[in-house]
Short mmCIF file of C-alpha atoms in Angstrom, two decimals:
data_model
loop_
_atom_site.label_atom_id
_atom_site.label_comp_id
_atom_site.label_asym_id
_atom_site.label_seq_id
_atom_site.Cartn_x
_atom_site.Cartn_y
_atom_site.Cartn_z
CA MET A 458 -4.45 41.86 18.32
CA GLY A 459 -7.45 40.75 17.38
CA SER A 460 -8.63 42.38 14.16
CA ARG A 461 -12.36 44.61 15.51
CA ARG A 462 -13.52 46.17 12.00
CA MET A 463 -14.71 49.61 11.44
CA ALA A 464 -16.67 50.48 9.04
CA VAL A 465 -15.35 53.35 6.98
CA PRO A 466 -16.82 56.71 8.25
CA PRO A 467 -19.88 58.24 6.36
CA PHE A 468 -17.75 60.94 4.10
CA TYR A 469 -15.98 58.27 2.21
CA THR A 470 -19.16 57.81 0.11
CA CYS A 471 -18.34 60.14 -3.38
CA ALA A 472 -20.45 60.93 -5.58
CA GLN A 473 -18.72 61.37 -8.40
CA GLU A 474 -16.00 58.35 -9.46
CA VAL A 475 -13.01 59.36 -8.33
CA PHE A 476 -9.04 57.95 -9.78
CA MET A 477 -5.86 58.33 -8.90
CA LEU A 478 -3.14 56.36 -9.94
CA ILE A 479 -0.21 56.31 -7.92
CA LYS A 480 3.54 55.46 -10.67
CA ASN A 481 6.96 53.92 -9.42
CA GLY A 482 6.39 54.07 -5.25
CA PHE A 483 8.58 52.01 -3.19
CA ILE A 484 5.68 50.78 -0.72
CA THR A 485 6.23 50.07 2.47
CA ASP A 486 3.11 47.94 4.24
CA PRO A 487 4.36 46.38 7.54
CA ALA A 488 0.64 44.24 7.72
CA SER A 489 2.10 42.35 5.38
CA GLN A 490 5.91 42.86 6.76
CA ARG A 491 6.85 43.79 2.46
CA SER A 492 8.65 46.73 1.61
CA TYR A 493 8.70 46.13 -2.82
CA ALA A 494 8.59 48.59 -5.39
CA SER A 495 4.62 48.89 -7.25
CA ASP A 496 2.12 51.11 -8.41
CA ILE A 497 -1.21 51.71 -6.42
CA ARG A 498 -4.68 52.64 -8.59
CA ILE A 499 -7.46 54.17 -6.99
CA GLU A 500 -10.81 54.15 -7.49
CA ASN A 501 -13.81 55.34 -5.18
CA GLY A 502 -11.24 55.26 -1.74
CA VAL A 503 -10.80 52.45 -2.07
CA ILE A 504 -7.57 50.51 -3.34
CA GLN A 505 -8.35 48.80 -6.54
CA LYS A 506 -5.43 47.44 -8.32
CA ILE A 507 -1.53 47.31 -6.90
CA SER A 508 0.54 45.78 -9.80
CA ALA A 509 4.06 47.02 -11.42
CA ASP A 510 3.89 49.20 -13.82
CA ILE A 511 0.13 49.62 -14.59
CA THR A 512 -0.93 51.42 -17.20
CA PRO A 513 -2.50 55.20 -16.87
CA ALA A 514 -5.94 55.61 -18.30
CA PRO A 515 -7.26 58.58 -19.46
CA GLU A 516 -9.24 59.94 -16.77
CA GLU A 517 -7.01 58.80 -13.54
CA GLU A 518 -4.71 61.65 -11.71
CA ILE A 519 -1.08 60.39 -11.89
CA ILE A 520 0.95 60.82 -9.10
CA ASP A 521 4.68 60.71 -9.31
CA ALA A 522 6.23 58.65 -6.24
CA ALA A 523 10.24 58.02 -7.65
CA GLY A 524 12.50 58.17 -5.02
CA LEU A 525 9.32 57.89 -2.42
CA THR A 526 8.15 55.27 0.47
CA VAL A 527 4.33 54.63 -0.23
CA SER A 528 2.91 53.06 3.51
CA PRO A 529 -0.13 53.24 4.98
CA GLY A 530 -1.65 56.71 6.44
CA LEU A 531 -0.53 57.01 9.91
CA ILE A 532 -2.76 56.70 13.12
CA ASP A 533 -2.68 58.38 16.15
CA THR A 534 -4.34 56.47 18.74
CA HIS A 535 -4.12 59.41 21.54
CA VAL A 536 -5.00 63.53 20.99
CA HIS A 537 -6.09 66.02 22.54
CA PHE A 538 -8.12 68.47 19.47
CA ARG A 539 -10.45 70.96 22.73
CA ASP A 540 -13.21 69.99 20.80
CA PRO A 541 -15.57 71.00 22.81
CA GLY A 542 -14.40 73.49 25.51
CA PHE A 543 -10.99 74.83 25.22
CA THR A 544 -10.92 75.21 21.25
CA HIS A 545 -8.09 79.47 21.72
CA LYS A 546 -6.34 76.04 21.76
CA GLU A 547 -7.19 73.93 18.36
CA ASN A 548 -10.88 73.05 17.58
CA LEU A 549 -11.68 69.62 15.29
CA HIS A 550 -10.52 71.47 11.49
CA THR A 551 -7.16 72.64 13.03
CA GLY A 552 -6.44 68.82 14.19
CA ALA A 553 -7.43 67.96 11.28
CA LEU A 554 -4.71 70.16 9.08
CA ALA A 555 -2.27 69.26 11.66
CA ALA A 556 -2.47 65.23 11.46
CA ALA A 557 -3.08 64.92 7.33
CA LYS A 558 0.20 67.76 7.63
CA GLY A 559 1.84 64.85 9.50
CA GLY A 560 0.92 62.01 7.26
CA PHE A 561 -2.40 60.92 9.79
CA THR A 562 -5.41 60.27 8.12
CA SER A 563 -6.80 58.94 12.03
CA VAL A 564 -6.75 59.95 14.98
CA ILE A 565 -8.47 59.49 17.91
CA CYS A 566 -9.49 61.70 20.44
CA MET A 567 -9.50 61.39 23.86
CA ALA A 568 -11.99 62.44 26.29
CA ASN A 569 -11.30 65.23 28.86
CA THR A 570 -12.93 67.65 26.47
CA SER A 571 -16.18 70.43 27.82
CA PRO A 572 -18.35 69.18 28.62
CA VAL A 573 -16.82 65.43 28.91
CA VAL A 574 -17.05 62.63 26.79
CA ASP A 575 -19.43 60.79 29.04
CA SER A 576 -22.74 60.82 27.39
CA VAL A 577 -24.05 59.69 23.90
CA PRO A 578 -25.09 63.86 23.23
CA VAL A 579 -21.86 65.09 23.40
CA LEU A 580 -20.45 62.63 21.21
CA ASN A 581 -22.93 62.38 18.54
CA ASP A 582 -21.86 66.39 18.54
CA ILE A 583 -18.22 65.09 18.20
CA LEU A 584 -18.90 62.88 15.56
CA GLN A 585 -21.03 64.60 12.96
CA ARG A 586 -18.96 66.82 12.71
CA ALA A 587 -16.02 65.21 12.37
CA GLN A 588 -17.64 63.70 9.46
CA SER A 589 -16.70 67.14 7.31
CA GLU A 590 -13.60 66.42 7.55
CA ASN A 591 -10.41 64.99 5.40
CA ILE A 592 -8.91 62.24 7.62
CA ARG A 593 -10.60 60.13 9.87
CA ILE A 594 -11.67 61.61 13.19
CA TYR A 595 -12.79 58.72 16.51
CA GLN A 596 -13.40 59.73 19.41
CA ALA A 597 -13.34 58.05 22.39
CA ALA A 598 -15.61 58.03 25.35
CA SER A 599 -14.99 58.57 29.06
CA VAL A 600 -14.52 55.00 31.97
CA SER A 601 -16.19 57.92 34.47
CA HIS A 602 -18.52 60.36 34.46
CA SER A 603 -17.69 63.83 34.19
CA LEU A 604 -13.64 61.74 34.76
CA ASN A 605 -14.30 61.54 39.01
CA GLY A 606 -13.36 57.98 39.12
CA GLU A 607 -16.47 56.55 40.82
CA GLU A 608 -19.45 56.61 38.45
CA LEU A 609 -19.15 54.00 35.40
CA THR A 610 -20.67 56.13 31.53
CA ASP A 611 -23.10 53.93 30.19
CA MET A 612 -20.39 51.97 28.07
CA LYS A 613 -22.69 50.07 26.12
CA ALA A 614 -24.71 53.21 24.77
CA LEU A 615 -21.26 54.54 24.12
CA LYS A 616 -20.08 51.77 22.28
CA ALA A 617 -22.64 51.68 20.17
CA ALA A 618 -22.98 54.73 19.08
CA GLY A 619 -19.37 55.18 17.70
CA ALA A 620 -16.98 55.63 20.98
CA CYS A 621 -14.03 53.35 19.90
CA GLY A 622 -12.85 52.72 23.13
CA PHE A 623 -12.72 54.15 27.22
CA THR A 624 -10.67 56.64 28.99
CA ASP A 625 -9.75 58.56 31.37
CA ASP A 626 -6.85 60.50 30.26
CA GLY A 627 -5.57 63.10 32.24
CA ILE A 628 -6.16 61.99 34.97
CA PRO A 629 -5.68 58.59 36.63
CA LEU A 630 -8.15 55.98 37.94
CA LYS A 631 -7.86 56.07 41.69
CA ASN A 632 -10.92 53.30 43.10
CA VAL A 633 -8.75 50.38 41.61
CA ALA A 634 -12.36 48.32 42.46
CA PHE A 635 -14.47 50.86 40.09
CA LEU A 636 -11.60 50.35 37.66
CA TYR A 637 -11.39 46.43 37.48
CA THR A 638 -15.16 46.68 36.83
CA ALA A 639 -14.86 49.09 33.66
CA MET A 640 -12.06 46.42 32.56
CA GLU A 641 -14.52 43.97 32.94
CA LYS A 642 -17.03 46.25 31.08
CA ALA A 643 -14.85 46.94 28.59
CA LYS A 644 -13.70 43.46 27.69
CA GLU A 645 -17.55 42.05 26.88
CA LEU A 646 -18.01 45.16 25.15
CA GLY A 647 -14.82 44.43 22.57
CA VAL A 648 -12.95 47.34 23.46
CA PRO A 649 -9.52 48.51 25.07
CA VAL A 650 -9.32 50.74 28.36
CA SER A 651 -6.93 53.29 28.01
CA LEU A 652 -5.50 54.35 31.03
CA HIS A 653 -3.25 57.61 32.66
CA GLU A 654 -0.84 56.40 34.69
CA GLU A 655 0.12 58.67 37.36
CA ASP A 656 -1.01 58.95 41.02
CA PRO A 657 -1.22 62.30 42.44
CA SER A 658 -0.13 60.73 45.83
CA PHE A 659 3.26 61.12 45.25
CA ILE A 660 3.47 64.17 42.48
CA LYS A 661 4.38 67.74 44.33
CA ASN A 662 4.50 69.81 41.15
CA ASN A 663 3.52 67.99 37.93
CA GLY A 664 5.35 67.63 34.20
CA VAL A 665 8.98 67.55 35.49
CA ASN A 666 10.57 64.51 36.55
CA HIS A 667 11.57 64.39 40.22
CA GLY A 668 15.39 64.68 40.14
CA SER A 669 18.49 66.61 39.95
CA VAL A 670 16.42 68.85 37.02
CA SER A 671 14.30 69.74 39.68
CA ASP A 672 16.17 69.75 41.89
CA GLN A 673 18.21 72.57 40.01
CA LEU A 674 14.82 74.25 39.72
CA GLY A 675 14.49 73.86 43.04
CA ILE A 676 11.13 71.79 42.56
CA TYR A 677 9.98 68.16 44.00
CA GLY A 678 8.39 66.95 40.61
CA SER A 679 7.04 64.45 39.91
CA PRO A 680 8.12 60.38 40.31
CA SER A 681 9.04 57.46 38.47
CA ILE A 682 7.32 55.59 41.45
CA ALA A 683 4.07 57.97 40.71
CA GLU A 684 3.69 55.81 37.35
CA GLU A 685 5.31 52.62 38.26
CA SER A 686 2.98 51.96 41.36
CA LEU A 687 0.04 52.20 38.99
CA VAL A 688 1.42 50.23 36.22
CA ALA A 689 1.80 47.50 38.02
CA ARG A 690 -1.47 47.66 39.43
CA ASP A 691 -3.16 47.86 36.04
CA CYS A 692 -1.57 44.76 34.60
CA MET A 693 -2.19 42.78 37.43
CA LEU A 694 -6.00 44.00 36.57
CA ALA A 695 -5.39 43.21 33.22
CA LEU A 696 -4.21 39.59 33.27
CA ARG A 697 -7.40 38.79 36.25
CA SER A 698 -9.94 40.86 33.64
CA GLY A 699 -8.70 39.50 30.45
CA ALA A 700 -9.81 43.14 28.76
CA SER A 701 -6.94 44.54 25.93
CA VAL A 702 -5.76 47.54 28.80
CA VAL A 703 -3.54 50.07 27.55
CA ILE A 704 -0.95 52.04 29.31
CA GLN A 705 -0.72 55.26 27.83
CA HIS A 706 2.71 57.86 27.12
CA ILE A 707 4.84 55.41 29.08
CA SER A 708 8.06 57.14 30.63
CA SER A 709 9.71 54.66 33.22
CA GLY A 710 12.10 52.18 32.39
CA ARG A 711 10.61 50.03 35.29
CA SER A 712 7.13 50.53 33.81
CA VAL A 713 8.11 48.70 30.57
CA GLU A 714 9.50 45.94 32.54
CA LEU A 715 7.09 45.44 34.36
CA VAL A 716 4.15 45.52 30.67
CA ARG A 717 6.60 43.28 29.44
CA MET A 718 6.62 40.96 31.98
CA PHE A 719 2.83 40.80 32.18
CA LYS A 720 2.24 40.64 28.70
CA SER A 721 4.47 36.92 29.25
CA LEU A 722 2.14 36.36 31.77
CA GLY A 723 -1.48 36.78 29.14
CA ALA A 724 -2.02 40.28 30.02
CA ASP A 725 -3.83 41.60 27.02
CA LEU A 726 -1.66 44.58 27.03
CA HIS A 727 -0.66 47.64 24.84
CA ALA A 728 1.82 49.53 25.70
CA GLU A 729 1.89 54.06 24.09
CA ALA A 730 5.36 56.10 23.72
CA THR A 731 5.73 59.59 22.50
CA PRO A 732 8.62 61.22 20.44
CA HIS A 733 8.82 63.22 23.00
CA HIS A 734 9.66 60.57 25.29
CA PHE A 735 11.99 58.54 22.71
CA THR A 736 14.17 61.74 22.44
CA LEU A 737 14.09 63.96 24.88
CA THR A 738 15.59 63.73 28.63
CA ASP A 739 14.13 65.77 32.00
CA GLU A 740 17.64 67.97 31.03
CA ALA A 741 15.48 69.05 28.24
CA VAL A 742 13.45 71.29 30.62
CA LEU A 743 16.65 73.64 31.56
CA LYS A 744 17.36 74.71 28.07
CA TYR A 745 13.11 74.80 26.84
CA GLY A 746 11.70 75.67 30.04
CA THR A 747 8.14 74.32 29.73
CA LEU A 748 7.70 73.43 26.46
CA ALA A 749 9.52 70.27 27.65
CA LYS A 750 6.57 69.96 30.08
CA MET A 751 4.32 67.00 30.17
CA ASN A 752 2.56 64.48 31.80
CA PRO A 753 3.96 62.60 32.86
CA PRO A 754 6.93 64.20 32.41
CA LEU A 755 10.27 63.75 30.57
CA ARG A 756 12.99 60.91 31.85
CA THR A 757 16.37 60.36 32.67
CA GLU A 758 18.69 58.95 29.46
CA ASP A 759 18.27 54.69 31.72
CA ASP A 760 14.61 55.40 30.61
CA ARG A 761 14.85 56.74 27.69
CA GLN A 762 16.79 54.06 26.54
CA ALA A 763 14.33 51.71 28.57
CA ILE A 764 11.76 52.57 26.05
CA ILE A 765 13.75 52.53 22.92
CA ARG A 766 14.13 48.62 24.25
CA GLY A 767 11.02 48.46 24.73
CA LEU A 768 9.86 49.49 20.98
CA ALA A 769 12.47 47.63 19.55
CA ASP A 770 11.29 44.34 21.11
CA GLY A 771 7.74 45.10 20.46
CA THR A 772 6.35 45.23 24.38
CA ILE A 773 5.28 49.23 23.14
CA ASP A 774 3.79 48.42 20.23
CA ILE A 775 2.00 51.48 19.81
CA ILE A 776 3.66 55.39 18.63
CA ALA A 777 1.20 57.20 19.34
CA THR A 778 1.37 61.50 20.16
CA ASP A 779 -0.47 62.89 22.93
CA HIS A 780 -1.05 65.97 20.67
CA ALA A 781 -1.46 68.53 23.16
CA PRO A 782 -1.81 72.48 22.24
CA HIS A 783 -2.22 75.19 25.03
CA SER A 784 -1.46 78.87 23.96
CA LYS A 785 1.65 80.85 24.04
CA GLU A 786 0.21 82.62 26.55
CA GLU A 787 -0.46 79.51 29.02
CA LYS A 788 3.19 78.38 28.45
CA ASP A 789 5.41 81.31 28.95
CA ARG A 790 4.01 80.85 32.71
CA SER A 791 6.34 79.74 35.23
CA ILE A 792 6.76 76.38 35.71
CA THR A 793 4.88 74.86 38.32
CA ALA A 794 1.83 77.22 36.72
CA ALA A 795 2.23 76.47 33.22
CA PRO A 796 0.13 73.94 31.49
CA SER A 797 1.57 70.59 30.50
CA GLY A 798 2.13 68.97 26.77
CA ILE A 799 3.29 69.44 23.52
CA ILE A 800 1.77 68.99 20.57
CA GLY A 801 3.16 66.29 18.40
CA LEU A 802 1.28 65.60 14.82
CA GLU A 803 3.79 67.46 12.69
CA THR A 804 6.51 66.10 13.34
CA SER A 805 5.59 62.83 14.57
CA LEU A 806 7.17 60.68 11.72
CA ALA A 807 10.39 62.36 11.05
CA LEU A 808 11.69 62.32 15.39
CA GLY A 809 10.75 58.48 14.45
CA ILE A 810 12.42 58.13 11.65
CA THR A 811 15.92 60.65 13.19
CA SER A 812 15.75 59.02 15.95
CA LEU A 813 15.40 56.21 16.24
CA VAL A 814 15.10 54.10 11.93
CA ARG A 815 18.50 56.16 11.89
CA PRO A 816 20.19 55.44 14.70
CA GLY A 817 19.69 52.07 13.49
CA HIS A 818 17.17 50.97 16.60
CA LEU A 819 13.89 50.25 14.63
CA THR A 820 13.61 50.09 10.98
CA MET A 821 11.31 51.42 9.28
CA LEU A 822 8.49 48.19 8.47
CA GLN A 823 8.71 48.38 12.91
CA LEU A 824 8.46 52.03 13.05
CA LEU A 825 5.30 52.46 10.57
CA GLU A 826 4.21 49.09 12.12
CA LYS A 827 3.93 50.85 15.25
CA MET A 828 1.65 53.87 13.47
CA THR A 829 -0.23 52.11 11.39
CA VAL A 830 -1.31 48.63 11.90
CA ASN A 831 -1.16 48.00 15.23
CA PRO A 832 -3.15 50.77 15.83
CA ALA A 833 -5.82 49.97 13.29
CA LYS A 834 -5.93 46.50 15.18
CA LEU A 835 -6.61 46.72 18.84
CA TYR A 836 -8.75 49.63 17.84
CA GLY A 837 -10.42 47.75 15.36
CA LEU A 838 -10.18 50.85 12.32
CA PRO A 839 -10.14 49.52 8.69
CA SER A 840 -6.90 51.47 7.67
CA GLY A 841 -3.34 50.35 8.23
CA ARG A 842 -2.86 48.26 5.85
CA ILE A 843 -2.01 48.24 1.53
CA GLU A 844 -4.06 45.56 -0.44
CA GLU A 845 -6.65 45.14 -2.60
CA GLY A 846 -9.57 46.53 -1.11
CA ALA A 847 -8.80 48.53 1.39
CA PRO A 848 -9.10 51.99 2.03
CA ALA A 849 -6.60 54.14 0.33
CA ASP A 850 -5.36 55.92 3.70
CA LEU A 851 -1.48 56.29 2.35
CA ILE A 852 0.84 58.89 2.56
CA LEU A 853 3.86 59.67 0.26
CA PHE A 854 7.15 60.54 1.89
CA ASP A 855 10.93 61.02 1.80
CA PRO A 856 12.59 59.37 4.54
CA GLU A 857 15.98 60.76 3.44
CA GLU A 858 14.54 64.62 3.29
CA LYS A 859 16.00 66.87 5.95
CA TRP A 860 13.67 69.48 7.84
CA THR A 861 12.83 71.81 10.14
CA PRO A 862 10.34 72.68 11.45
CA THR A 863 9.22 76.33 12.05
CA GLU A 864 5.31 77.16 11.86
CA TYR A 865 2.44 74.59 12.47
CA VAL A 866 -0.50 74.38 11.04
CA SER A 867 -2.23 73.66 14.15
CA MET A 868 -3.13 76.06 16.23
CA SER A 869 -1.08 75.66 18.64
CA SER A 870 3.02 75.71 18.21
CA ASN A 871 3.94 74.49 22.84
CA SER A 872 6.69 72.09 20.86
CA PRO A 873 10.30 71.77 22.05
CA PHE A 874 11.56 70.21 18.14
CA THR A 875 10.99 73.86 16.36
CA GLY A 876 14.37 74.46 14.67
CA TRP A 877 15.67 70.85 14.87
CA GLU A 878 17.22 69.34 12.49
CA LEU A 879 15.12 66.04 11.42
CA TYR A 880 15.22 63.76 8.67
CA GLY A 881 11.74 62.49 7.38
CA LYS A 882 8.99 64.79 4.96
CA VAL A 883 5.83 63.76 4.22
CA LYS A 884 5.00 64.86 1.09
CA MET A 885 1.71 63.88 0.89
CA THR A 886 -1.24 62.74 2.68
CA ILE A 887 -3.91 60.51 0.79
CA CYS A 888 -7.23 59.67 2.39
CA GLY A 889 -10.32 58.00 1.22
CA GLY A 890 -8.78 58.41 -2.20
CA LYS A 891 -8.80 62.63 -1.38
CA ILE A 892 -5.31 64.32 -1.42
CA VAL A 893 -5.73 66.26 1.66
#
């Protein structure tokens, strides 16, 4: 993946100097593929020095990281902060708090707000308000006006105004010629286009996999062909257009195979896996009800294992939460009436450690690579690495500490993972040299 560096957002310009020294930490840096014990000195939001046994200066704040892993701040390429338009579920501030609690220092918000992020004024409003938050909030713009899938947005103007990529996430793009034109434009602009892959013509009840579980519920559900058919089409379009294309929240094992094949043919393809898709199967719907309803749905154990294999061999190069808050009242509806989606920012790292690292599917470096440097490279973000001169976006966590999520700083609590025993506790999130 080529590097597309972006400027550090304005809130990192500090009026007064800030000095911090992290002592005795175990640095795990996927960008350099190194894990080692060292100290880190931070000055004015930037990593100033990395060395063993740095002598503290009188004015420095000392953080003892003994026994903790120090990694780049996590980057989530796929979140819904519901702002503007649906702020009874989440807003920029509560979303930022949830992100920081989970170790995320950068997030990319999706465009399916109200109004849709399809114009420069809407984009500017979000980015200006985001500057007051203590993490880096980036914004993707929509591919089409009003998410109608037919009229292309002014992608050049939106990119110039700060859009980091383009997506109609939540709605598939059905017009093939339109999508190909959008890919060509995205390639010209040097930004990714991310795709929600569910053909509605195959789906009778969204959010639940078509199979034995949907049969028990007395509904038809959403078959995997709904995803696979669009993934096959869009992998071919990516190969022909040369665009950087992201297959969002991949759920089917056949989809993983398609991405693997087209990558081998030279397509600039990327794929996201969510913690819920590599941890749960559609059986979870029988236990957790609407808290396990999402688009695309949880699928079979074979699909889950295929996703894990795709993560292990690099076919799937990004882990993203698809953080999708909904109110309790909305989720308390019937399985067919409730909205799809779960929150994920506060449990993502722990689920990666619990479901992928501890069973031996991924190393810690591999897990963090998919949550830091890979997203940073894809979207041209300034973070995602631990090196002198880089932004001081870091997290300190204990990979061995057990904990149980019982409440959330997100405005919503729609998660099937409440009450689970998880490994990997975030102890501190540092963004731009500031503890958040």
